[in-house]
Short mmCIF file of C-alpha atoms and ligand atoms in Angstrom, two decimals:
data_model
loop_
_atom_site.label_atom_id
_atom_site.label_comp_id
_atom_site.label_asym_id
_atom_site.label_seq_id
_atom_site.Cartn_x
_atom_site.Cartn_y
_atom_site.Cartn_z
CA UNK A 1 -12.69 -5.24 -24.52
CA UNK A 2 -10.78 -5.27 -27.77
CA UNK A 3 -13.81 -3.83 -29.57
CA UNK A 4 -14.02 -1.02 -26.99
CA UNK A 5 -10.33 -0.31 -27.51
CA UNK A 6 -10.70 -0.22 -31.28
CA UNK A 7 -13.57 2.26 -31.05
CA UNK A 8 -11.77 4.60 -28.63
CA UNK A 9 -11.19 8.16 -29.76
CA UNK A 10 -7.60 9.07 -28.89
CA UNK A 11 -5.37 12.13 -28.53
CA UNK A 12 -2.07 13.00 -26.88
CA UNK A 13 -2.39 12.41 -23.14
CA UNK A 14 0.91 14.16 -22.33
CA UNK A 15 -0.95 17.30 -23.48
CA UNK A 16 -4.08 16.07 -21.59
CA UNK A 17 -5.78 15.89 -24.99
CA UNK A 18 -6.95 12.29 -25.05
CA UNK A 19 -10.75 12.56 -24.78
CA UNK A 20 -11.28 8.92 -23.76
CA UNK A 21 -8.68 9.18 -21.00
CA UNK A 22 -9.96 12.55 -19.80
CA UNK A 23 -13.50 11.20 -19.53
CA UNK A 24 -12.32 8.04 -17.75
CA UNK A 25 -10.23 9.99 -15.22
CA UNK A 26 -13.26 12.23 -14.49
CA UNK A 27 -15.49 9.20 -14.12
CA UNK A 28 -13.15 7.50 -11.63
CA UNK A 29 -12.66 10.71 -9.63
CA UNK A 30 -16.45 11.08 -9.33
CA UNK A 31 -16.89 7.39 -8.46
CA UNK A 32 -14.50 7.63 -5.49
CA UNK A 33 -15.57 11.10 -4.38
CA UNK A 34 -12.24 12.72 -5.24
CA UNK A 35 -11.52 15.96 -7.13
CA UNK A 36 -9.18 14.57 -9.76
CA UNK A 37 -7.51 11.41 -11.09
CA UNK A 38 -4.44 10.43 -13.08
CA UNK A 39 -3.85 7.26 -15.09
CA UNK A 40 -0.47 5.59 -14.51
CA UNK A 41 1.16 2.49 -16.01
CA UNK A 42 1.34 0.45 -12.80
CA UNK A 43 0.20 0.16 -9.21
CA UNK A 44 3.78 0.70 -8.08
CA UNK A 45 4.04 4.02 -9.90
CA UNK A 46 0.66 5.02 -8.47
CA UNK A 47 1.69 4.32 -4.86
CA UNK A 48 5.05 6.02 -5.30
CA UNK A 49 3.53 9.15 -6.87
CA UNK A 50 1.12 9.39 -3.95
CA UNK A 51 3.95 9.14 -1.40
CA UNK A 52 5.87 11.75 -3.39
CA UNK A 53 3.09 14.34 -3.29
CA UNK A 54 2.24 13.74 0.38
CA UNK A 55 5.73 13.89 1.87
CA UNK A 56 8.96 15.86 2.23
CA UNK A 57 12.40 14.23 2.52
CA UNK A 58 13.00 12.82 6.00
CA UNK A 59 9.30 12.15 6.66
CA UNK A 60 8.08 8.84 7.99
CA UNK A 61 5.34 6.70 6.44
CA UNK A 62 3.60 4.33 8.85
CA UNK A 63 2.69 1.04 7.20
CA UNK A 64 1.89 -2.55 8.09
CA UNK A 65 4.94 -4.83 7.85
CA UNK A 66 3.09 -6.88 5.19
CA UNK A 67 2.38 -3.79 3.03
CA UNK A 68 3.11 -3.96 -0.69
CA UNK A 69 4.88 -0.59 -0.54
CA UNK A 70 7.22 -1.97 2.14
CA UNK A 71 7.84 -5.41 0.61
CA UNK A 72 7.49 -5.33 -3.15
CA UNK A 73 8.30 -1.88 -4.50
CA UNK A 74 12.11 -2.14 -4.57
CA UNK A 75 12.54 0.25 -1.64
CA UNK A 76 11.36 2.97 -4.03
CA UNK A 77 9.99 5.30 -1.35
CA UNK A 78 13.49 5.81 0.08
CA UNK A 79 14.94 6.42 -3.38
CA UNK A 80 12.22 8.50 -5.02
CA UNK A 81 10.85 10.45 -2.04
CA UNK A 82 13.71 10.17 0.51
CA UNK A 83 11.27 9.01 3.17
CA UNK A 84 11.53 6.32 5.79
CA UNK A 85 8.95 3.54 6.07
CA UNK A 86 7.94 2.53 9.59
CA UNK A 87 6.57 -1.01 9.46
CA UNK A 88 4.21 -2.06 12.27
CA UNK A 89 3.04 -5.56 13.09
CA UNK A 90 -0.69 -5.47 12.43
CA UNK A 91 -3.19 -8.21 11.68
CA UNK A 92 -3.24 -9.83 8.23
CA UNK A 93 -1.76 -6.70 6.69
CA UNK A 94 -4.21 -4.34 8.40
CA UNK A 95 -3.00 -1.58 10.72
CA UNK A 96 -4.80 -1.51 14.08
CA UNK A 97 -5.55 2.15 14.95
CA UNK A 98 -4.17 1.75 18.50
CA UNK A 99 -0.79 0.66 17.15
CA UNK A 100 -0.61 3.69 14.86
CA UNK A 101 -1.07 6.11 17.73
CA UNK A 102 1.68 4.41 19.74
CA UNK A 103 4.07 4.77 16.79
CA UNK A 104 3.65 8.52 16.31
CA UNK A 105 6.83 10.52 16.82
CA UNK A 106 7.15 13.50 19.13
CA UNK A 107 7.93 16.82 17.43
CA UNK A 108 11.61 16.94 18.45
CA UNK A 109 14.27 18.29 16.11
CA UNK A 110 15.87 14.84 16.06
CA UNK A 111 12.76 12.75 15.36
CA UNK A 112 11.57 11.84 11.89
CA UNK A 113 8.30 13.60 11.11
CA UNK A 114 5.34 11.17 11.17
CA UNK A 115 3.53 12.21 8.02
CA UNK A 116 1.53 9.47 6.25
CA UNK A 117 -0.46 6.43 7.31
CA UNK A 118 -0.36 3.98 4.38
CA UNK A 119 -3.10 1.34 4.37
CA UNK A 120 -3.80 -1.43 1.87
CA UNK A 121 -7.28 -2.71 1.01
CA UNK A 122 -7.55 -5.59 0.35
CA UNK A 123 -4.21 -6.74 1.71
CA UNK A 124 -2.08 -8.78 -0.67
CA UNK A 125 0.48 -10.37 1.67
CA UNK A 126 -2.20 -10.34 4.37
CA UNK A 127 -4.30 -12.78 2.30
CA UNK A 128 -6.98 -10.49 0.89
CA UNK A 129 -8.20 -9.09 4.23
CA UNK A 130 -10.64 -6.14 4.03
CA UNK A 131 -10.91 -3.11 6.30
CA UNK A 132 -14.34 -2.37 7.75
CA UNK A 133 -15.87 1.09 7.56
CA UNK A 134 -15.34 1.61 11.29
CA UNK A 135 -11.66 0.60 11.12
CA UNK A 136 -11.07 3.11 8.32
CA UNK A 137 -12.99 5.81 10.15
CA UNK A 138 -10.80 5.24 13.22
CA UNK A 139 -7.66 5.62 11.07
CA UNK A 140 -9.01 8.84 9.54
CA UNK A 141 -9.76 10.19 13.03
CA UNK A 142 -6.17 9.55 14.12
CA UNK A 143 -4.87 11.23 10.97
CA UNK A 144 -7.04 14.30 11.58
CA UNK A 145 -6.12 14.46 15.26
CA UNK A 146 -2.38 14.42 14.48
CA UNK A 147 -2.38 16.27 11.11
CA UNK A 148 -1.31 13.17 9.19
CA UNK A 149 -2.17 12.16 5.64
CA UNK A 150 -3.73 8.83 4.65
CA UNK A 151 -2.67 6.96 1.53
CA UNK A 152 -4.84 4.02 0.56
CA UNK A 153 -3.30 1.38 -1.72
CA UNK A 154 -6.49 0.14 -3.32
CA UNK A 155 -4.95 -2.09 -5.96
CA UNK A 156 -7.78 -4.50 -5.09
CA UNK A 157 -10.34 -1.94 -3.90
CA UNK A 158 -12.85 -3.60 -6.27
CA UNK A 159 -12.57 -6.83 -4.28
CA UNK A 160 -12.85 -4.91 -0.99
CA UNK A 161 -16.04 -3.23 -2.19
CA UNK A 162 -17.44 -6.55 -3.41
CA UNK A 163 -16.86 -8.14 0.02
CA UNK A 164 -17.90 -5.28 2.31
CA UNK A 165 -20.50 -3.46 0.24
CA UNK A 166 -18.85 -0.15 1.20
CA UNK A 167 -19.69 2.59 -1.32
CA UNK A 168 -16.73 3.74 -3.45
CA UNK A 169 -17.21 7.40 -2.46
CA UNK A 170 -16.57 6.48 1.19
CA UNK A 171 -12.89 5.92 0.32
CA UNK A 172 -12.68 9.53 -0.87
CA UNK A 173 -13.58 10.61 2.67
CA UNK A 174 -10.91 8.39 4.22
CA UNK A 175 -7.93 8.81 1.92
CA UNK A 176 -5.95 11.89 0.91
CA UNK A 177 -4.56 9.83 -1.93
CA UNK A 178 -5.97 6.60 -3.32
CA UNK A 179 -4.45 4.26 -5.91
CA UNK A 180 -6.54 1.64 -7.73
CA UNK A 181 -5.51 -1.00 -10.31
CA UNK A 182 -7.38 -2.15 -13.40
CA UNK A 183 -4.92 -4.89 -14.33
CA UNK A 184 -5.39 -7.34 -11.44
CA UNK A 185 -8.65 -9.18 -10.78
CA UNK A 186 -10.46 -6.78 -13.13
CA UNK A 187 -8.44 -8.07 -16.08
CA UNK A 188 -7.49 -4.94 -18.05
CA UNK A 189 -4.14 -5.35 -19.83
CA UNK A 190 -2.46 -2.30 -18.29
CA UNK A 191 -2.97 0.45 -15.82
CA UNK A 192 -3.74 1.98 -12.48
CA UNK A 193 -5.10 5.31 -11.36
CA UNK A 194 -4.38 7.69 -8.52
CA UNK A 195 -7.07 9.94 -7.10
CA UNK A 196 -6.74 12.97 -4.85
CA UNK A 197 -7.21 16.75 -4.77
CA UNK A 198 -6.74 18.72 -8.00
CA UNK A 199 -3.55 20.22 -6.57
CA UNK A 200 -2.01 16.85 -5.65
CA UNK A 201 -2.90 15.38 -9.03
CA UNK A 202 -1.36 18.35 -10.82
CA UNK A 203 1.88 17.75 -8.91
CA UNK A 204 1.70 13.99 -9.55
CA UNK A 205 1.24 14.68 -13.26
CA UNK A 206 4.57 16.47 -13.30
CA UNK A 207 6.37 13.64 -11.49
CA UNK A 208 4.69 11.05 -13.71
CA UNK A 209 6.34 12.78 -16.65
CA UNK A 210 9.67 13.01 -14.81
CA UNK A 211 9.58 9.27 -14.02
CA UNK A 212 8.86 8.36 -17.63
CA UNK A 213 5.18 7.55 -17.16
CA UNK A 214 3.70 10.19 -19.48
CA UNK A 215 2.12 8.26 -22.37
CA UNK A 216 0.56 9.39 -25.63
CA UNK A 217 -2.58 7.72 -27.08
CA UNK A 218 -3.73 6.28 -23.77
CA UNK A 219 -7.40 6.29 -24.77
CA UNK A 220 -6.89 2.68 -25.89
CA UNK A 221 -5.90 1.76 -22.33
CA UNK A 222 -8.66 3.87 -20.79
CA UNK A 223 -11.22 2.08 -22.96
CA UNK A 224 -9.90 -1.31 -21.82
CA UNK A 225 -9.86 -0.30 -18.15
CA UNK A 226 -13.33 1.25 -18.37
CA UNK A 227 -14.62 -1.93 -19.99
CA UNK A 228 -13.11 -3.94 -17.13
CA UNK A 229 -14.79 -1.76 -14.49
CA UNK A 230 -18.15 -1.92 -16.27
CA UNK A 231 -18.12 -5.62 -17.16
CA UNK A 232 -15.67 -7.53 -14.98
CA UNK A 233 -16.22 -5.96 -11.57
CA UNK A 234 -19.48 -7.84 -11.09
CA UNK A 235 -17.63 -11.10 -11.75
CA UNK A 236 -15.43 -10.73 -8.66
CA UNK A 237 -18.11 -12.23 -6.39
CA UNK A 238 -17.59 -15.50 -8.29
CA UNK A 239 -13.83 -15.31 -7.63
CA UNK A 240 -14.54 -14.86 -3.92
CA UNK A 241 -16.91 -17.84 -3.86
CA UNK A 242 -14.31 -20.03 -5.58
CA UNK A 243 -11.58 -18.87 -3.19
CA UNK A 244 -13.75 -19.84 -0.23
CA UNK A 245 -14.51 -23.24 -1.81
CA UNK A 246 -10.82 -23.94 -2.30
CA UNK A 247 -10.08 -22.93 1.30
CA UNK A 248 -12.78 -25.27 2.63
CA UNK A 249 -11.35 -28.22 0.68
CA UNK A 250 -7.78 -27.41 1.78
CA UNK A 251 -8.91 -27.34 5.42
CA UNK A 252 -9.96 -31.00 5.05
CA UNK A 253 -6.65 -32.18 3.55
CA UNK A 254 -3.98 -33.23 6.08
CA UNK A 255 -1.06 -32.10 3.87
CA UNK A 256 -2.14 -28.46 4.03
CA UNK A 257 -2.94 -26.07 6.81
CA UNK A 258 -5.31 -23.12 6.50
CA UNK A 259 -7.76 -21.04 8.48
CA UNK A 260 -10.63 -21.25 5.98
CA UNK A 261 -12.57 -18.55 7.86
CA UNK A 262 -9.85 -16.03 7.05
CA UNK A 263 -10.63 -16.02 3.33
CA UNK A 264 -12.57 -12.83 2.60
CA UNK A 265 -11.89 -12.11 -1.06
CA UNK A 266 -9.98 -13.65 -3.99
CA UNK A 267 -6.72 -14.57 -2.24
CA UNK A 268 -6.10 -17.89 -0.48
CA UNK A 269 -2.97 -18.31 1.65
CA UNK A 270 -2.22 -21.80 2.89
CA UNK A 271 0.71 -23.69 4.39
CA UNK A 272 2.35 -26.89 3.24
CA UNK A 273 2.62 -29.34 6.13
CA UNK A 274 4.79 -32.20 4.87
CA UNK A 275 6.37 -31.12 1.58
CA UNK A 276 8.56 -28.28 0.38
CA UNK A 277 6.76 -25.36 -1.24
CA UNK A 278 8.89 -25.35 -4.44
CA UNK A 279 8.10 -29.08 -4.98
CA UNK A 280 4.37 -28.46 -4.65
CA UNK A 281 4.49 -25.47 -7.01
CA UNK A 282 6.45 -27.47 -9.59
CA UNK A 283 3.93 -30.33 -9.49
CA UNK A 284 1.02 -27.90 -9.80
CA UNK A 285 2.75 -26.21 -12.73
CA UNK A 286 2.91 -29.58 -14.51
CA UNK A 287 -0.90 -29.65 -14.17
CA UNK A 288 -1.16 -26.17 -15.68
CA UNK A 289 -1.85 -24.44 -12.35
CA UNK A 290 0.06 -21.34 -11.30
CA UNK A 291 0.45 -20.40 -7.63
CA UNK A 292 3.21 -18.39 -5.97
CA UNK A 293 5.45 -18.97 -2.91
CA UNK A 294 4.56 -16.54 -0.13
CA UNK A 295 6.97 -17.59 2.61
CA UNK A 296 9.01 -20.68 3.56
CA UNK A 297 5.85 -22.76 4.12
CA UNK A 298 3.20 -20.58 2.54
CA UNK A 299 1.59 -20.61 -0.90
CA UNK A 300 -0.70 -17.97 -2.42
CA UNK A 301 -3.52 -18.88 -4.80
CA UNK A 302 -5.30 -15.94 -6.43
CA UNK A 303 -8.61 -16.13 -8.26
CA UNK A 304 -9.39 -13.91 -11.22
CA UNK A 305 -11.79 -13.87 -14.12
CA UNK A 306 -9.88 -16.42 -16.19
CA UNK A 307 -10.30 -19.10 -13.49
CA UNK A 308 -13.72 -20.74 -13.70
CA UNK A 309 -15.47 -23.53 -11.77
CA UNK A 310 -13.93 -26.24 -13.96
CA UNK A 311 -10.47 -24.82 -13.29
CA UNK A 312 -11.26 -24.82 -9.58
CA UNK A 313 -12.19 -28.52 -9.67
CA UNK A 314 -9.00 -29.25 -11.61
CA UNK A 315 -7.01 -27.35 -8.97
CA UNK A 316 -8.65 -29.26 -6.14
CA UNK A 317 -7.88 -32.60 -7.82
CA UNK A 318 -4.28 -31.55 -8.44
CA UNK A 319 -3.78 -30.46 -4.81
CA UNK A 320 -5.19 -33.80 -3.61
CA UNK A 321 -2.86 -35.67 -5.97
CA UNK A 322 0.18 -33.62 -4.89
C1 LIG B 1 -1.64 -4.23 -2.96
C2 LIG B 1 -0.80 -3.97 -4.16
N1 LIG B 1 -0.39 -2.71 -4.42
C3 LIG B 1 0.34 -2.41 -5.49
C4 LIG B 1 0.72 -3.39 -6.39
C5 LIG B 1 1.61 -3.00 -7.53
O1 LIG B 1 1.02 -3.11 -8.75
P1 LIG B 1 1.91 -3.26 -10.09
O2 LIG B 1 2.34 -4.68 -10.14
O3 LIG B 1 0.94 -2.88 -11.17
O4 LIG B 1 3.05 -2.31 -9.98
C6 LIG B 1 0.31 -4.71 -6.18
C7 LIG B 1 0.71 -5.77 -7.10
O5 LIG B 1 0.46 -6.93 -6.92
C8 LIG B 1 -0.45 -5.01 -5.03
O6 LIG B 1 -0.85 -6.25 -4.75
#
């Protein structure tokens, strides 16, 4: 990756003159069947730019109550786009189409305007759950029927594709705006991308600059992200296998509780039965293992390309010891 970065030809991306970035944005847009793409520093900026271009102040964005946009983006949608988020109780972070239809607002002067359905694939707080093609088609149908827009937070779309085998271009048919991240399981140092129509991306480009996200010689980052897509994506299947293995072991240990069948990708959520979560995390940290608290009783373990089979065995031993 470093070699690819060192070889990258660069220019000024604020002027759209970085050839490596321009080529990478084109490549991603083609991959996901979208007209245009824009590189951004983070997944949060990507999601927020998409909400900005899809909405007007006072609009409502329908989202699962576990959604990243609702839980972990500092309430940014209310601040940056003056919209209201409408959290619904779905299943493992996925919005059931029936629930969406029930939540739609009538067109009264006093109602917020239902405008965007925001879905996440895979779901972070939902434990890495993946939407099926038919679930996404049903959501698109509802959006078309009621003139709504669909935003897809695909921070981990690479994992979703690895699990389901859905073709990347399918997501271009489902989403009006799509955000993807290169810096999570794929292992690039920095960066996300939003994909949409040429018009939406042009508008997002302006807001990216306004929000301080216009960067100069970004070809270095494009080269790293492109390397990650080309070389690390295929490694995600190994992460998923390891996640499943961990879940199966945890299911056998009386101190933890987990539905091992629920593990679909690289995220494992499990509960502590007889010890406090902070204690467990501290003891794991002493063994060199990092996990995060995900609720009063819940812990999240996430697999990525720096965690190999030996690390997995070490983790299993540490969890048994704890
Ligand atoms: C589903 C999802 N969307 C968006 C983000 C935000 O990405 P970033 O941390 O790059 O802002 C994350 C981060 O974990 C995420 O899990």
